[in-house]
Structures are given as structure tokens and as C-alpha cells.
């Protein structure tokens, strides 16, 4: 980021290795993403498989996991990578989050040794793509009410139902599907070429257009007993995966905000009205100052949560604090930057409106802001307002 935006001198708080990882990802985004992303966004098409292999080469997929070809990086390094990816586009950070923190993490944490050997090494290189199916057409914030069912038939499992709004589904090789069984919620590693599985792309999204999203239909999908993730019992298993992915968002959203602010600073210092640069007006400086303050506050929060994660002390409601605050502030920054760019703010020639539109999805997925308020509210009051 431009030195001026590091108001609190956070850079020296990072280790040499963390800074190196960040710089490598930043370079990748500059070389491979920035020149094309406006077109991918406009066309609603992204070369996700190709990008996944490039991300895999750099060790970004399942980056914070250990073994099975994963990089075993720190939580802070993973967060910094998310920040750089999302400075390119939230869709690309979503690709990496869903692959690493949702699909791979679920198999890594809850899978059998055989499932891990089968899927994780090829997912780490980006040869195999994973997705994570929790949300359903009629059950989003309340996954406990899910309608997708898995029933025993001899040794086999038979899955019936449907999942909606599933990132990567149309290009995935494997889906981690969460379904209700007689014993409660269970997870399954479902090869996408299993008979009865279909994935349809959701088109006409006005947000995250550089990300592939789909619907999965499960029509009497017969799976061998060993497709079940043996260590996953109950809804707490998918929720723990969401905590992993939400942590990446805490950092990622700030990447989008930073890119907006950098763009806006450059614009406001060169665009003149009334005979002086926009940046010379007090009202503009007030906006820029408020945004820069929120950005560094968010970065401090992300770094603090990252250090807690690396010390194995991060709690889910702390991740809710980070996701709620940082996505909300990132979206406010993107919208405010849009005003400073005037008409150019609505143009795809600048990244600002694209980031703002993307952040609308980021505000909603991985727990809406209201759900994170309820999580924090429950921690504060001891009362659950969910049920
Ligand atoms: C681009 C994109 C990608 C996604 N990728 C995935 C994925 O890979 N895998 C996956 O499983 N899901 C994915 N999702 C789904 C996402 O997680 C859900 O959209 C989200 O959980 C919200 O569910 P919903 O859309 O059904 O909204 P609803 O649950 O219907 O909520 C609608 C509104 O009501 C509010 N609300 C709901 N309950 C309460 C309550 N108790 N109190 C107060 N307010 C409440 C919500 O906060 C929200 O504002 C994705 C979504 C998008 C947009």
C-alpha cells in the first residue's frame, strides 16, 4: 500500500516472512489480475481453473493448513494474502477462501486419512477444485433447518436435496455437502461426477461477477459409506469451517477498501475543479481522513485477530467482531470513494464500484452482518436471539 496509508506504521509489526508473502501475492495480483479483472467482471466470466493452478503454484490454496502439500503458513500470512487478493477482486479471494478455508479445511479437519490423501494434494495445487454446500434455497442464515437429507441404504448413503449460492460449484471436482441424517447433521465429500449430482451456474449476479457461483441439485445421489467425513458431527462442524473462512474475510475486505482508497487518493490529487485538486478541498480531506482512519483501525483489528489465531486463542465471536466491522467499514469506504470519483466512480475503468458491488456479497455471505451482531449480542448478554 502507499506509505501514506500506513498511518500507524503497521508494516514493521509484520515479520520478514509475512512481508515477503504479502509482496509476492501483491505482485501476482498486479501481473495476473489487475490487467484483466475489469473485463472478467464485465463479462461475468473468469478463468478460475487457470487462476487456481497459478495460486496453487504459490502455495495459496489451503495455505494455513499443514501436510498434504499445504504451505503451513501462519494465520497472519494467510490474512495478508487474502488482503492482497481482494485488493484485486473479492471474487478471487473468494476462490481461494472457499477452496482453502471451506472445502480443504473441512476435509483436513474432519476427513479420513484416505479422503485427505485423495483430495488435499490435488486441491493444494489447484488441479482439483472444491466447493462447500451449506446454504439451500429456503435455508440461509438458519442452516440448522436444512432440508437436504442423507439416508442409509445398506452400507451406502443416499443424498437428496439442493444447495444454493455455492461458490465454485459449476467448476468443482468435489463438493463438501452438509446434510441432515437420523443422527444429526453430517458432512460428505461428494465427487461432482457422481450420478444424480448437477450444478447449474447462477447468472445475472450484479456482484462478485469475477467468481463462479452455482446451484447444486442432489437427486438420489448414492455414495459409498466412506464418502462421509467421519469426524464431523453436528452443525458445529460446518460452522467451524465458516469461522476459518470468515477470518480470511476480516483481512480480505480491507484489501478492497485499500484499493478504493489508493485509487481515490491518486484521482483526487490530479483531478482539478474550481482551479485546485479535489484533494485540496477540506470536505474531501475530511472524507479521506475518516476513511484512512477506518482502514488502519480495521488492519489493527485483523492483525490482532491473526496473532490470536496463531496463538490458538481466537474465538468465533472475535471473528464475528472482525467480519462485522471490517466488511461494514470496507463497504462504507468503497461507497465514499465512489463519491469522490464523481461520474468516473460508476465506470468500470476504475475499480471502486466493482469493489463496492462485490462487498455487498461479502456483507451477506459467511454470516450476514445481522447474524454477526446476534453472535456478539449473545456473547454480551448470555441470551440467544436466534431461536
Ligand atoms: C456470491 C455468493 C456466494 C456464496 N457462496 C456460498 C458458498 O460457497 N457456500 C454456501 O453454503 N453459501 C454461500 N453463499 C450463501 C450465503 O452464505 C447466504 O446468502 C447467507 O448465509 C444468507 O442467507 P440468505 O441469502 O438465505 O439470507 P436470509 O437468511 O434469508 O436472510 C435475509 C435477511 O434477513 C436477515 N436475518 C435472517 N435471520 C435473521 C435473524 N434471526 N435476525 C435478524 N435478521 C435476520 C439476514 O441478516 C438478511 O439480512 C453465497 C452467497 C453469495 C451472495
GROMACS .gro file of N, CA and C in nm, residues 371 373-387:
model
   48
  371UNK      N    1  -2.639  -1.143   1.150
  371UNK     CA    2  -2.607  -1.266   1.223
  371UNK      C    3  -2.484  -1.244   1.312
  373UNK      N    4  -2.398  -0.961   1.441
  373UNK     CA    5  -2.444  -0.880   1.555
  373UNK      C    6  -2.508  -0.971   1.661
  374UNK      N    7  -2.584  -1.070   1.613
  374UNK     CA    8  -2.651  -1.161   1.708
  374UNK      C    9  -2.549  -1.247   1.784
  375UNK      N   10  -2.443  -1.289   1.713
  375UNK     CA   11  -2.337  -1.367   1.779
  375UNK      C   12  -2.272  -1.284   1.890
  376UNK      N   13  -2.243  -1.157   1.857
  376UNK     CA   14  -2.179  -1.069   1.956
  376UNK      C   15  -2.279  -1.038   2.068
  377UNK      N   16  -2.404  -1.017   2.029
  377UNK     CA   17  -2.509  -0.989   2.128
  377UNK      C   18  -2.524  -1.104   2.228
  378UNK      N   19  -2.514  -1.225   2.175
  378UNK     CA   20  -2.526  -1.342   2.263
  378UNK      C   21  -2.409  -1.347   2.362
  379UNK      N   22  -2.291  -1.314   2.312
  379UNK     CA   23  -2.173  -1.313   2.399
  379UNK      C   24  -2.187  -1.207   2.509
  380UNK      N   25  -2.244  -1.091   2.471
  380UNK     CA   26  -2.257  -0.981   2.567
  380UNK      C   27  -2.364  -1.009   2.672
  381UNK      N   28  -2.475  -1.068   2.627
  381UNK     CA   29  -2.592  -1.078   2.716
  381UNK      C   30  -2.613  -1.216   2.774
  382UNK      N   31  -2.551  -1.315   2.710
  382UNK     CA   32  -2.579  -1.453   2.753
  382UNK      C   33  -2.712  -1.504   2.700
  383UNK      N   34  -2.779  -1.423   2.618
  383UNK     CA   35  -2.909  -1.461   2.565
  383UNK      C   36  -2.899  -1.483   2.414
  384UNK      N   37  -2.951  -1.595   2.367
  384UNK     CA   38  -2.951  -1.618   2.223
  384UNK      C   39  -3.077  -1.559   2.161
  385UNK      N   40  -3.059  -1.471   2.063
  385UNK     CA   41  -3.176  -1.412   1.995
  385UNK      C   42  -3.204  -1.485   1.863
  386UNK      N   43  -3.135  -1.597   1.842
  386UNK     CA   44  -3.151  -1.670   1.716
  386UNK      C   45  -3.281  -1.750   1.713
  387UNK      N   46  -3.304  -1.823   1.820
  387UNK     CA   47  -3.412  -1.922   1.815
  387UNK      C   48  -3.544  -1.862   1.860
   0.00000   0.00000   0.00000
